[in-house]
PDB file of C-alpha atoms in Angstrom:
ATOM      1  CA  MET V  40     114.940  98.541  83.473  1.00 33.00           C
ATOM      2  CA  SER V  41     112.255  99.419  86.013  1.00 36.00           C
ATOM      3  CA  SER V  42     113.679 101.775  88.610  1.00 34.00           C
ATOM      4  CA  PHE V  43     110.279 101.941  90.319  1.00 41.00           C
ATOM      5  CA  GLU V  44     110.283  99.842  93.470  1.00 54.00           C
ATOM      6  CA  ASP V  45     107.234  97.673  94.033  1.00 68.00           C
ATOM      7  CA  SER V  46     105.137  98.529  97.054  1.00 77.00           C
ATOM      8  CA  TYR V  47     102.624  96.384  98.891  1.00 80.00           C
ATOM      9  CA  SER V  48      99.642  97.226 101.031  1.00 84.00           C
ATOM     10  CA  LEU V  49     100.496  96.651 104.688  1.00 87.00           C
ATOM     11  CA  ALA V  50      97.080  95.034 105.202  1.00 86.00           C
ATOM     12  CA  TRP V  51      97.921  92.493 102.474  1.00 85.00           C
ATOM     13  CA  VAL V  52     101.364  91.823 104.022  1.00 86.00           C
ATOM     14  CA  LYS V  53      99.771  91.280 107.444  1.00 89.00           C
ATOM     15  CA  THR V  54      97.284  88.807 105.945  1.00 87.00           C
ATOM     16  CA  ALA V  55     100.167  86.947 104.259  1.00 84.00           C
ATOM     17  CA  CYS V  56     102.064  86.870 107.574  1.00 87.00           C
ATOM     18  CA  GLU V  57      98.996  85.524 109.390  1.00 87.00           C
ATOM     19  CA  HIS V  58      98.724  82.824 106.710  1.00 83.00           C
ATOM     20  CA  ILE V  59     102.381  81.816 107.347  1.00 81.00           C
ATOM     21  CA  LEU V  60     101.875  81.858 111.119  1.00 85.00           C
ATOM     22  CA  GLY V  61      98.582  79.987 110.909  1.00 84.00           C
ATOM     23  CA  LYS V  62      96.769  82.357 113.290  1.00 88.00           C
ATOM     24  CA  ASN V  63      95.836  86.000 113.746  1.00 90.00           C
ATOM     25  CA  ILE V  64      98.549  88.431 114.823  1.00 92.00           C
ATOM     26  CA  CYS V  65      97.502  90.737 117.666  1.00 93.00           C
ATOM     27  CA  PRO V  66      98.041  94.496 117.123  1.00 93.00           C
ATOM     28  CA  ARG V  67     100.853  94.753 119.702  1.00 93.00           C
ATOM     29  CA  THR V  68     102.811  91.880 118.128  1.00 93.00           C
ATOM     30  CA  TRP V  69     102.303  93.389 114.669  1.00 94.00           C
ATOM     31  CA  ARG V  70     103.630  96.787 115.857  1.00 93.00           C
ATOM     32  CA  ASN V  71     106.705  95.038 117.274  1.00 92.00           C
ATOM     33  CA  CYS V  72     107.257  93.209 113.972  1.00 93.00           C
ATOM     34  CA  LEU V  73     106.982  96.493 112.056  1.00 93.00           C
ATOM     35  CA  ARG V  74     109.470  98.157 114.425  1.00 91.00           C
ATOM     36  CA  ILE V  75     111.955  95.267 114.114  1.00 89.00           C
ATOM     37  CA  CYS V  76     111.750  95.391 110.302  1.00 89.00           C
ATOM     38  CA  GLY V  77     112.202  99.169 110.172  1.00 86.00           C
ATOM     39  CA  VAL V  78     108.745 100.087 108.878  1.00 89.00           C
ATOM     40  CA  GLN V  79     107.827 103.662 109.790  1.00 85.00           C
ATOM     41  CA  PRO V  80     104.795 104.039 112.102  1.00 84.00           C
ATOM     42  CA  TYR V  81     101.446 104.758 110.400  1.00 86.00           C
ATOM     43  CA  LYS V  82     102.718 103.636 107.007  1.00 88.00           C
ATOM     44  CA  ARG V  83     100.104 101.942 104.827  1.00 88.00           C
ATOM     45  CA  GLU V  84     102.447 100.534 102.177  1.00 88.00           C
ATOM     46  CA  VAL V  85     105.858  98.873 102.337  1.00 87.00           C
ATOM     47  CA  ARG V  86     108.594  98.315  99.763  1.00 83.00           C
ATOM     48  CA  LEU V  87     109.498  94.836  98.563  1.00 80.00           C
ATOM     49  CA  LYS V  88     112.519  94.604 100.876  1.00 80.00           C
ATOM     50  CA  GLU V  89     110.469  95.474 103.980  1.00 84.00           C
ATOM     51  CA  CYS V  90     107.796  92.995 102.869  1.00 84.00           C
ATOM     52  CA  CYS V  91     110.455  90.262 102.634  1.00 83.00           C
ATOM     53  CA  TYR V  92     111.780  91.151 106.083  1.00 86.00           C
ATOM     54  CA  LEU V  93     108.297  90.939 107.620  1.00 90.00           C
ATOM     55  CA  LEU V  94     107.541  87.602 105.956  1.00 86.00           C
ATOM     56  CA  GLY V  95     110.956  86.259 107.012  1.00 87.00           C
ATOM     57  CA  LEU V  96     110.479  87.429 110.604  1.00 90.00           C
ATOM     58  CA  ILE V  97     107.078  85.732 110.841  1.00 89.00           C
ATOM     59  CA  TYR V  98     108.565  82.574 109.313  1.00 85.00           C
ATOM     60  CA  LEU V  99     111.243  82.574 112.060  1.00 87.00           C
ATOM     61  CA  LYS V 100     108.585  83.271 114.716  1.00 89.00           C
ATOM     62  CA  ARG V 101     106.661  80.241 113.482  1.00 87.00           C
ATOM     63  CA  GLN V 102     109.762  78.080 114.023  1.00 85.00           C
ATOM     64  CA  ASN V 103     110.380  79.386 117.551  1.00 89.00           C
ATOM     65  CA  PRO V 104     107.666  81.730 118.909  1.00 88.00           C
ATOM     66  CA  PHE V 105     109.496  82.535 122.167  1.00 90.00           C
ATOM     67  CA  LYS V 106     112.848  83.616 120.725  1.00 90.00           C
ATOM     68  CA  LYS V 107     113.523  87.317 120.203  1.00 90.00           C
ATOM     69  CA  TYR V 108     114.628  87.894 116.624  1.00 89.00           C
ATOM     70  CA  SER V 109     116.403  90.894 115.135  1.00 86.00           C
ATOM     71  CA  LEU V 110     116.610  92.218 111.604  1.00 84.00           C
ATOM     72  CA  SER V 111     120.029  90.617 111.173  1.00 82.00           C
ATOM     73  CA  ASP V 112     118.488  87.187 111.965  1.00 83.00           C
ATOM     74  CA  VAL V 113     115.974  87.756 109.169  1.00 84.00           C
ATOM     75  CA  SER V 114     118.740  88.918 106.790  1.00 81.00           C
ATOM     76  CA  LEU V 115     120.730  85.770 107.543  1.00 79.00           C
ATOM     77  CA  LEU V 116     117.668  83.634 106.823  1.00 79.00           C
ATOM     78  CA  LEU V 117     117.188  85.366 103.470  1.00 74.00           C
ATOM     79  CA  MET V 118     120.914  85.123 102.627  1.00 72.00           C
ATOM     80  CA  LYS V 119     120.950  81.357 103.222  1.00 72.00           C
ATOM     81  CA  ASP V 120     118.424  80.685 100.478  1.00 63.00           C
ATOM     82  CA  PHE V 121     119.642  82.265  97.233  1.00 54.00           C
ATOM     83  CA  GLU V 122     116.485  81.331  95.294  1.00 60.00           C
ATOM     84  CA  LYS V 123     114.407  83.278  97.809  1.00 55.00           C
ATOM     85  CA  LEU V 124     116.759  86.224  97.484  1.00 49.00           C
ATOM     86  CA  THR V 125     116.573  86.443  93.717  1.00 53.00           C
ATOM     87  CA  LYS V 126     112.790  85.927  93.827  1.00 52.00           C
ATOM     88  CA  PHE V 127     112.582  88.811  96.335  1.00 48.00           C
ATOM     89  CA  GLY V 128     114.770  91.024  94.128  1.00 46.00           C
ATOM     90  CA  ILE V 129     117.592  91.488  96.631  1.00 45.00           C
ATOM     91  CA  ASP V 130     121.019  92.065  95.081  1.00 44.00           C
ATOM     92  CA  LEU V 131     123.260  89.073  95.780  1.00 38.00           C
ATOM     93  CA  GLU V 132     126.498  90.888  94.925  1.00 43.00           C
ATOM     94  CA  ASN V 133     125.936  93.580  97.514  1.00 45.00           C
ATOM     95  CA  PRO V 134     123.378  92.333 100.036  1.00 45.00           C
ATOM     96  CA  GLU V 135     122.270  94.985 102.477  1.00 52.00           C
ATOM     97  CA  PHE V 136     122.795  93.845 106.025  1.00 56.00           C
ATOM     98  CA  PRO V 137     120.991  96.233 108.326  1.00 62.00           C
ATOM     99  CA  LEU V 138     121.769  96.137 112.036  1.00 71.00           C
ATOM    100  CA  PHE V 139     120.316  97.691 115.130  1.00 75.00           C
ATOM    101  CA  GLY V 140     122.595  99.997 117.096  1.00 84.00           C
ATOM    102  CA  ARG V 141     122.818  97.441 119.906  1.00 81.00           C
ATOM    103  CA  GLU V 142     124.318  94.916 117.438  1.00 80.00           C
ATOM    104  CA  LEU V 143     126.974  97.367 116.214  1.00 84.00           C
ATOM    105  CA  PRO V 144     129.673  96.503 118.824  1.00 86.00           C
ATOM    106  CA  ASP V 145     129.609  92.827 117.752  1.00 81.00           C
ATOM    107  CA  TYR V 146     129.693  93.783 114.068  1.00 80.00           C
ATOM    108  CA  ILE V 147     132.673  96.119 114.593  1.00 84.00           C
ATOM    109  CA  TYR V 148     134.485  93.368 116.504  1.00 82.00           C
ATOM    110  CA  GLU V 149     133.847  90.822 113.709  1.00 77.00           C
ATOM    111  CA  GLN V 150     135.084  93.219 111.026  1.00 79.00           C
ATOM    112  CA  THR V 151     138.029  94.922 112.760  1.00 82.00           C
ATOM    113  CA  GLY V 152     138.876  92.825 115.813  1.00 82.00           C
ATOM    114  CA  TYR V 153     138.430  95.993 117.913  1.00 85.00           C
ATOM    115  CA  LYS V 154     136.146  95.738 120.953  1.00 88.00           C
ATOM    116  CA  VAL V 155     133.818  98.681 121.434  1.00 89.00           C
ATOM    117  CA  THR V 156     131.111  99.200 124.053  1.00 91.00           C
ATOM    118  CA  LEU V 157     127.747 100.841 123.477  1.00 90.00           C
ATOM    119  CA  ARG V 158     128.865 103.631 125.780  1.00 93.00           C
ATOM    120  CA  THR V 159     131.857 104.317 123.528  1.00 91.00           C
ATOM    121  CA  LEU V 160     129.602 104.365 120.458  1.00 91.00           C
ATOM    122  CA  TYR V 161     127.290 106.887 122.122  1.00 93.00           C
ATOM    123  CA  ARG V 162     130.332 109.030 122.974  1.00 92.00           C
ATOM    124  CA  TRP V 163     131.666 108.886 119.379  1.00 91.00           C
ATOM    125  CA  ALA V 164     128.191 109.682 118.028  1.00 91.00           C
ATOM    126  CA  SER V 165     127.721 112.770 120.198  1.00 91.00           C
ATOM    127  CA  LYS V 166     131.267 113.974 119.493  1.00 91.00           C
ATOM    128  CA  ARG V 167     130.798 113.696 115.707  1.00 89.00           C
ATOM    129  CA  ARG V 168     127.058 114.511 115.666  1.00 89.00           C
ATOM    130  CA  ILE V 169     126.106 111.134 114.199  1.00 87.00           C
ATOM    131  CA  PRO V 170     122.566 109.949 114.986  1.00 88.00           C
ATOM    132  CA  PHE V 171     122.853 106.804 117.099  1.00 89.00           C
ATOM    133  CA  SER V 172     120.650 104.764 119.384  1.00 86.00           C
ATOM    134  CA  LYS V 173     120.642 101.090 120.298  1.00 83.00           C
ATOM    135  CA  LEU V 174     117.175 100.757 118.706  1.00 77.00           C
ATOM    136  CA  ARG V 175     118.051 102.721 115.540  1.00 80.00           C
ATOM    137  CA  ILE V 176     118.619 100.732 112.349  1.00 76.00           C
ATOM    138  CA  ILE V 177     122.120 101.298 110.967  1.00 80.00           C
ATOM    139  CA  LYS V 178     122.125 101.333 107.151  1.00 75.00           C
ATOM    140  CA  GLN V 179     124.922 100.099 104.864  1.00 72.00           C
ATOM    141  CA  GLU V 180     126.462 103.557 104.261  1.00 76.00           C
ATOM    142  CA  GLU V 181     126.485 104.272 108.000  1.00 82.00           C
ATOM    143  CA  LEU V 182     128.115 100.903 108.721  1.00 82.00           C
ATOM    144  CA  ARG V 183     131.109 101.883 106.579  1.00 83.00           C
ATOM    145  CA  ARG V 184     131.473 105.130 108.534  1.00 87.00           C
ATOM    146  CA  TRP V 185     131.321 103.304 111.887  1.00 88.00           C
ATOM    147  CA  LEU V 186     133.964 100.822 110.686  1.00 86.00           C
ATOM    148  CA  GLU V 187     136.219 103.704 109.626  1.00 87.00           C
ATOM    149  CA  LEU V 188     135.757 105.345 113.039  1.00 87.00           C
ATOM    150  CA  ALA V 189     136.602 102.099 114.817  1.00 86.00           C
ATOM    151  CA  SER V 190     139.686 101.411 112.711  1.00 83.00           C
ATOM    152  CA  THR V 191     141.044 104.955 113.168  1.00 82.00           C
ATOM    153  CA  SER V 192     140.402 104.751 116.912  1.00 76.00           C
ATOM    154  CA  ALA V 193     142.132 101.359 117.114  1.00 64.00           C
ATOM    155  CA  ALA V 194     145.254 102.676 115.370  1.00 56.00           C
TER     156      ALA V 194
END
């Protein structure tokens, strides 16, 4: 019934992340975590989904501090544990699976069997005036469009 999305203070989320990690998070590391999870710079509050991504990322970092994680790694972690998902209010029927632009060639290959390079994606993006960058987060609606582009180009 409630269409209002919960929001959380970023200071509270950082404290919760530091509790999971068991130590303080330096400002540079925190900025990187925010960037990975798609939180806009200078934001003071985050939505529930972004909060879950941040907590999941820190949980993964606690397991292996030296590995570089992406948003899709965090999504996979959250998808594995259905109780966590329902507790976090993420729709199980249609889970959002955000990707970075650099992960798009692998995703297109998995879905269509068509190999695409980043260079090709940049070319398609400029030709069709689609915003694209290897560090940009690709949302669900955009993923469908990229898959359509790839399948029409493969044909």
